[in-house]
């Protein structure tokens, strides 16, 4: 009993500290812990705390209002079908290419001008389909959009849903979409093509047809003020009727040189004084890779440098791969590396470009060529 009392005393001190620091979320967690701990010995205290916690959400967000509604769960796996992201934070802003950027900004602008749209008898765009290869920022763009709109993001991973017993998938899908419809959120149907991928299985054709019907109905019934996003790597696999339902289609391209330079710059700038230079070098060296691969490569080099104590530059050089690089690109790369103070010998080793070639190239860049016979 005395240890229990000492325990409670220390909880009160922690509580006071958190309250004075205004850390509402931590207070909630602590109170939950106290309620659990005291359930047997002090049921009244435990019950009152639980009641208070239920009544007093810290922040009035749509999600907390929804907290009372049961989350949809697959009856077979009991896994949560929906992933909910609230208060989304980014380590670095996403790099958004031309068309994608302008369409996303249009979606945001529409939501800020509901009255103007209304006056013109229009609803904002309520459905958008993100198309593109893996790792180019489709899921990231959905998170970014939700953040800009100041709404929580709910993600339904259809690949996960489809791996459950198909007979229940239609019911699961309807349950999830009904739930999301009530919340003031952005819903992302991720990996939408997963539905189509099971079409090879003959026995399941009927069930899949029903599933597509559920999906079409749900898209049609989607509230005008809600935002329904879907992402796919295989637009060719989608049912044409599903494809047509989406009012806006955004094609996410693989990053070009400028986009790679932009991303690498953003990733390195806080940690490296020569970030802009390396962004230019790696924009050439990492061509053909997705944003996701590039980010992982950069993080790998930072980890390697951190644990070895060696200079980050050393590991960044290690990212330079020559396969598939055109000769002209290799020459630019070599010129840049020489410009950054790397020895001619090292540059030759890294790029395979001979010292003389680099030298003549550097000179032809610097001095305008003499006219023939001049
Ligand atoms: N356009 C981008 N700008 C910045 N980082 C990106 C971009 N695209 C992808 N990434 C990085 O790669 C990770 C995976 O990208 P993701 O959005 O999941 O790709 P997708 O959904 O297209 O397969 C992201 O979390 C982010 O760190
Ligand atoms: Mg994704």
XYZ file of C-alpha atoms and ligand atoms in Angstrom:
402
model
C 0.000 0.000 0.000
C 2.787 2.401 0.850
C 4.492 1.711 -2.494
C 1.169 2.331 -4.243
C 0.896 5.638 -2.415
C 4.453 6.614 -3.277
C 3.641 5.704 -6.845
C 0.573 7.960 -6.856
C 2.578 10.785 -5.273
C 5.114 10.631 -8.038
C 2.329 10.531 -10.630
C 0.863 13.717 -9.141
C 4.246 15.414 -9.351
C 4.613 14.334 -12.998
C 1.098 15.545 -13.667
C 1.859 18.936 -12.137
C 5.006 19.254 -14.203
C 3.205 18.406 -17.446
C 0.268 20.678 -16.636
C 2.549 23.643 -15.889
C 4.380 23.025 -19.141
C 1.068 22.885 -20.999
C 1.744 19.437 -22.464
C -1.836 18.337 -22.984
C -1.140 15.184 -24.934
C 1.343 13.888 -22.398
C -1.148 14.622 -19.642
C -3.721 12.501 -21.437
C -1.281 9.626 -21.703
C -0.351 9.849 -18.047
C -4.004 9.965 -16.994
C -4.732 6.922 -19.097
C -1.898 5.132 -17.340
C -3.156 6.132 -13.903
C -6.686 5.027 -14.796
C -5.371 1.642 -15.853
C -3.143 1.252 -12.804
C -5.873 2.128 -10.311
C -8.657 0.111 -11.910
C -8.575 -2.612 -9.239
C -7.671 -0.713 -6.093
C -9.509 2.543 -6.747
C -12.252 1.812 -9.258
C -13.997 5.147 -8.587
C -10.909 7.184 -9.366
C -10.233 5.045 -12.421
C -13.778 5.445 -13.740
C -13.878 9.194 -13.215
C -10.573 9.612 -15.013
C -11.745 7.483 -17.915
C -14.958 9.521 -18.152
C -12.996 12.787 -18.119
C -10.667 11.558 -20.806
C -13.576 10.671 -22.994
C -15.312 14.024 -22.519
C -12.346 16.293 -22.857
C -10.533 15.979 -26.136
C -7.437 18.175 -26.136
C -8.016 19.654 -29.540
C -11.197 19.905 -31.478
C -10.161 18.094 -34.637
C -12.581 16.092 -36.749
C -10.622 13.001 -35.832
C -11.121 13.367 -32.119
C -14.797 13.955 -32.660
C -14.740 10.643 -34.499
C -12.940 8.918 -31.668
C -16.186 7.481 -30.339
C -17.039 5.786 -33.627
C -15.518 2.329 -33.828
C -12.680 2.038 -36.314
C -13.432 -0.363 -39.119
C -11.617 -3.635 -38.642
C -11.396 -6.674 -40.866
C -13.359 -9.403 -39.130
C -10.841 -12.036 -40.127
C -7.510 -10.440 -39.417
C -8.745 -7.883 -36.864
C -6.156 -5.533 -38.296
C -6.985 -1.922 -38.614
C -7.802 -1.343 -42.216
C -7.305 2.377 -42.109
C -4.136 4.194 -41.244
C -4.855 7.649 -39.893
C -2.307 10.446 -40.006
C -3.003 13.605 -38.101
C -0.626 16.524 -37.495
C 1.526 15.448 -40.406
C 5.156 16.606 -40.275
C 7.712 16.610 -43.079
C 11.491 16.340 -42.818
C 11.749 18.107 -46.153
C 9.155 19.588 -48.478
C 8.222 17.341 -51.400
C 9.622 18.176 -54.827
C 6.608 18.643 -57.072
C 7.064 18.681 -60.836
C 5.314 21.196 -63.122
C 1.929 19.669 -63.897
C 1.603 17.850 -60.614
C 2.373 21.006 -58.671
C -0.140 23.139 -60.511
C -2.932 20.562 -60.217
C -2.330 20.086 -56.505
C -2.363 23.845 -56.049
C -5.626 24.025 -57.955
C -7.169 21.467 -55.566
C -6.067 23.594 -52.634
C -7.238 26.833 -54.228
C -10.694 25.365 -54.877
C -11.082 24.441 -51.227
C -10.224 27.989 -50.273
C -12.845 29.405 -52.660
C -15.906 27.323 -51.876
C -18.182 30.353 -51.836
C -17.075 31.472 -55.299
C -17.581 27.955 -56.665
C -20.954 27.775 -54.978
C -22.039 31.081 -56.513
C -21.154 29.636 -59.916
C -23.171 26.493 -59.145
C -20.033 24.338 -58.894
C -18.628 21.837 -56.428
C -14.903 21.565 -55.822
C -13.064 18.605 -57.386
C -13.800 15.721 -55.049
C -11.881 12.851 -56.662
C -8.328 12.702 -57.991
C -6.221 9.795 -59.222
C -2.441 9.784 -58.755
C -0.625 7.746 -61.384
C 3.077 6.932 -61.611
C 5.858 4.435 -60.921
C 6.747 3.490 -57.328
C 8.684 5.967 -55.205
C 7.854 9.194 -57.018
C 5.743 10.783 -54.296
C 2.124 9.732 -54.782
C 1.548 8.847 -51.144
C 3.704 11.779 -50.101
C 1.598 14.167 -52.202
C -1.559 12.899 -50.489
C 0.005 13.622 -47.102
C 1.146 17.036 -48.265
C -2.310 17.860 -49.603
C -3.999 16.814 -46.348
C -1.591 19.009 -44.434
C -2.225 22.013 -46.682
C -5.976 21.510 -46.269
C -5.518 21.133 -42.541
C -7.335 17.817 -42.463
C -6.358 14.374 -41.249
C -5.360 11.825 -43.886
C -6.878 8.367 -43.858
C -5.072 5.756 -45.926
C -6.692 2.542 -47.031
C -4.049 0.221 -48.433
C -5.967 -1.891 -50.922
C -3.088 -4.312 -51.328
C -3.572 -5.184 -47.651
C -7.350 -5.322 -47.909
C -7.204 -7.596 -50.945
C -4.944 -10.061 -49.220
C -7.704 -10.774 -46.744
C -10.451 -13.253 -47.527
C -12.011 -11.895 -50.684
C -15.544 -12.792 -49.663
C -15.350 -10.073 -47.017
C -13.560 -7.464 -49.068
C -16.711 -5.812 -50.395
C -18.100 -5.432 -46.886
C -14.751 -4.185 -45.610
C -14.483 -1.621 -48.343
C -17.989 -0.316 -47.772
C -17.411 -0.128 -44.015
C -14.184 1.810 -44.418
C -15.564 4.237 -46.964
C -18.694 4.848 -44.881
C -16.510 5.653 -41.910
C -14.241 7.987 -43.865
C -17.228 9.722 -45.435
C -18.434 10.847 -42.021
C -15.071 12.268 -41.029
C -13.935 15.558 -42.429
C -10.792 14.049 -43.885
C -8.804 13.336 -47.024
C -9.099 9.658 -47.916
C -6.405 7.932 -49.957
C -7.140 4.598 -51.601
C -3.553 3.454 -52.018
C -2.488 0.752 -54.482
C -5.849 0.867 -56.226
C -4.666 -1.599 -58.881
C -4.551 -4.335 -56.233
C -8.234 -4.877 -56.940
C -7.539 -5.593 -60.579
C -4.534 -7.796 -59.916
C -6.674 -10.610 -58.581
C -8.670 -10.765 -61.781
C -6.555 -13.661 -63.104
C -8.235 -15.972 -60.648
C -11.303 -17.377 -62.437
C -13.223 -18.367 -59.301
C -13.163 -14.843 -58.031
C -14.492 -12.986 -61.067
C -17.986 -12.583 -59.646
C -16.731 -11.358 -56.294
C -14.400 -8.865 -57.956
C -17.217 -7.492 -60.088
C -19.201 -6.851 -56.931
C -16.166 -5.141 -55.440
C -15.789 -2.789 -58.379
C -19.510 -2.022 -58.121
C -19.104 -1.116 -54.447
C -16.195 1.127 -55.350
C -18.098 2.890 -58.130
C -21.096 3.452 -55.891
C -18.928 4.838 -53.135
C -17.145 7.213 -55.490
C -20.489 8.463 -56.797
C -21.848 8.953 -53.278
C -18.736 10.710 -52.063
C -19.725 13.986 -50.378
C -18.960 17.015 -52.515
C -16.907 18.654 -49.782
C -14.858 15.520 -49.104
C -11.693 14.675 -50.981
C -11.161 11.149 -52.273
C -7.711 10.372 -53.653
C -6.465 7.139 -55.154
C -2.975 6.080 -56.226
C -1.823 3.432 -58.667
C 1.378 2.198 -60.301
C -0.598 0.357 -62.993
C -3.297 2.569 -64.494
C -3.619 0.063 -67.369
C -4.989 -2.520 -64.921
C -7.816 -0.305 -63.690
C -11.363 -0.955 -64.719
C -12.152 1.769 -67.308
C -15.315 2.701 -65.415
C -13.259 3.309 -62.259
C -10.700 5.321 -64.228
C -13.421 7.526 -65.728
C -14.933 8.278 -62.328
C -11.922 10.326 -61.213
C -12.354 13.959 -62.143
C -8.660 14.796 -62.069
C -5.721 12.586 -63.082
C -2.209 13.528 -62.033
C 0.764 11.825 -63.638
C 3.792 11.727 -61.388
C 6.943 11.521 -63.528
C 10.309 10.048 -62.584
C 12.551 12.896 -61.422
C 14.525 14.721 -64.095
C 17.892 16.336 -63.434
C 16.445 19.521 -61.956
C 14.176 17.569 -59.634
C 17.060 15.385 -58.420
C 19.182 18.464 -57.803
C 16.309 20.013 -55.895
C 15.762 16.944 -53.695
C 19.441 16.304 -52.964
C 19.879 19.981 -52.100
C 16.988 19.855 -49.648
C 18.299 16.649 -48.087
C 21.898 17.777 -47.684
C 21.616 21.500 -46.996
C 21.118 21.216 -43.218
C 24.150 18.932 -42.887
C 26.638 19.946 -45.537
C 28.086 23.322 -46.439
C 28.763 22.211 -49.996
C 25.245 20.861 -50.527
C 24.508 22.833 -53.696
C 27.624 21.556 -55.378
C 26.856 17.952 -54.498
C 23.265 18.392 -55.593
C 24.572 19.314 -59.067
C 27.001 16.403 -59.168
C 24.457 13.840 -57.996
C 21.788 15.227 -60.327
C 23.936 13.772 -63.098
C 25.118 10.672 -61.273
C 21.721 9.529 -59.983
C 19.726 9.914 -63.188
C 17.086 7.263 -63.692
C 16.492 6.655 -59.989
C 13.231 7.373 -58.179
C 12.910 10.045 -55.470
C 12.545 7.299 -52.927
C 15.757 5.528 -54.017
C 17.642 8.812 -54.028
C 16.481 9.705 -50.551
C 17.487 6.282 -49.261
C 20.933 6.559 -50.883
C 21.565 9.934 -49.284
C 20.458 8.691 -45.893
C 22.707 5.683 -46.217
C 25.733 7.880 -46.878
C 24.881 10.108 -43.924
C 24.661 7.100 -41.635
C 27.915 5.677 -42.948
C 29.673 9.022 -42.407
C 28.182 9.419 -38.935
C 29.337 6.065 -37.648
C 32.749 6.079 -39.330
C 33.626 9.673 -38.564
C 34.850 10.073 -42.174
C 33.845 13.016 -44.321
C 30.396 12.783 -45.901
C 32.008 13.690 -49.255
C 33.802 10.385 -49.325
C 30.523 8.473 -49.193
C 28.759 10.837 -51.573
C 31.458 10.051 -54.134
C 30.589 6.422 -53.629
C 27.096 7.096 -54.993
C 28.473 7.932 -58.404
C 27.574 5.111 -60.749
C 28.601 5.146 -64.353
C 26.373 2.457 -65.835
C 24.120 3.961 -68.411
C 25.614 7.459 -68.180
C 26.260 9.115 -71.549
C 29.852 10.169 -72.239
C 28.864 13.828 -72.259
C 27.372 13.434 -68.766
C 30.491 11.701 -67.541
C 32.604 14.565 -68.868
C 30.404 17.168 -67.113
C 30.629 15.131 -63.954
C 34.418 14.915 -64.199
C 34.681 18.662 -64.826
C 32.531 19.447 -61.816
C 34.496 17.131 -59.569
C 37.792 18.686 -60.645
C 36.225 22.073 -59.974
C 35.368 20.957 -56.456
C 39.051 20.376 -55.752
C 39.227 16.615 -56.242
C 42.555 15.472 -57.709
C 42.652 14.703 -61.446
C 43.674 11.174 -60.603
C 40.688 10.546 -58.339
C 38.350 12.066 -60.865
C 39.683 9.774 -63.530
C 39.152 6.825 -61.202
C 35.588 7.874 -60.394
C 34.401 8.807 -63.850
C 36.702 6.985 -66.242
C 37.349 10.284 -68.020
C 41.016 10.911 -68.816
C 42.764 13.919 -67.379
C 43.412 15.418 -70.820
C 39.783 15.202 -71.823
C 38.735 17.022 -68.656
C 41.426 19.627 -69.181
C 40.493 20.335 -72.786
C 36.844 20.447 -71.825
C 37.470 22.873 -68.965
C 39.475 25.095 -71.291
C 36.905 25.049 -74.073
C 34.284 26.069 -71.497
C 36.382 28.858 -70.106
C 37.901 30.343 -73.265
C 35.811 30.862 -76.384
C 37.223 28.770 -79.177
C 39.477 30.564 -81.622
C 38.033 30.961 -85.067
C 39.620 28.712 -87.677
C 42.390 30.436 -89.533
C 41.879 33.551 -87.385
N 8.489 14.176 -54.984
C 9.175 13.840 -53.886
N 9.830 14.796 -53.168
C 10.513 14.479 -52.073
N 10.635 13.235 -51.573
C 10.015 12.236 -52.228
C 9.255 12.488 -53.417
N 8.745 11.312 -53.838
C 9.138 10.374 -52.976
N 9.907 10.912 -51.997
C 10.497 10.178 -50.880
O 10.286 8.794 -51.073
C 9.402 8.267 -50.083
C 8.421 7.297 -50.726
O 7.601 7.976 -51.643
P 6.056 7.640 -51.826
O 5.287 8.895 -51.776
O 5.650 6.575 -50.875
O 6.063 7.058 -53.304
P 4.856 6.396 -54.104
O 3.627 6.518 -53.285
O 4.793 7.191 -55.388
O 5.281 4.993 -54.345
C 8.710 9.482 -49.498
O 8.330 9.270 -48.174
C 9.782 10.548 -49.597
O 10.671 10.467 -48.528
Mg 2.641 4.879 -52.350
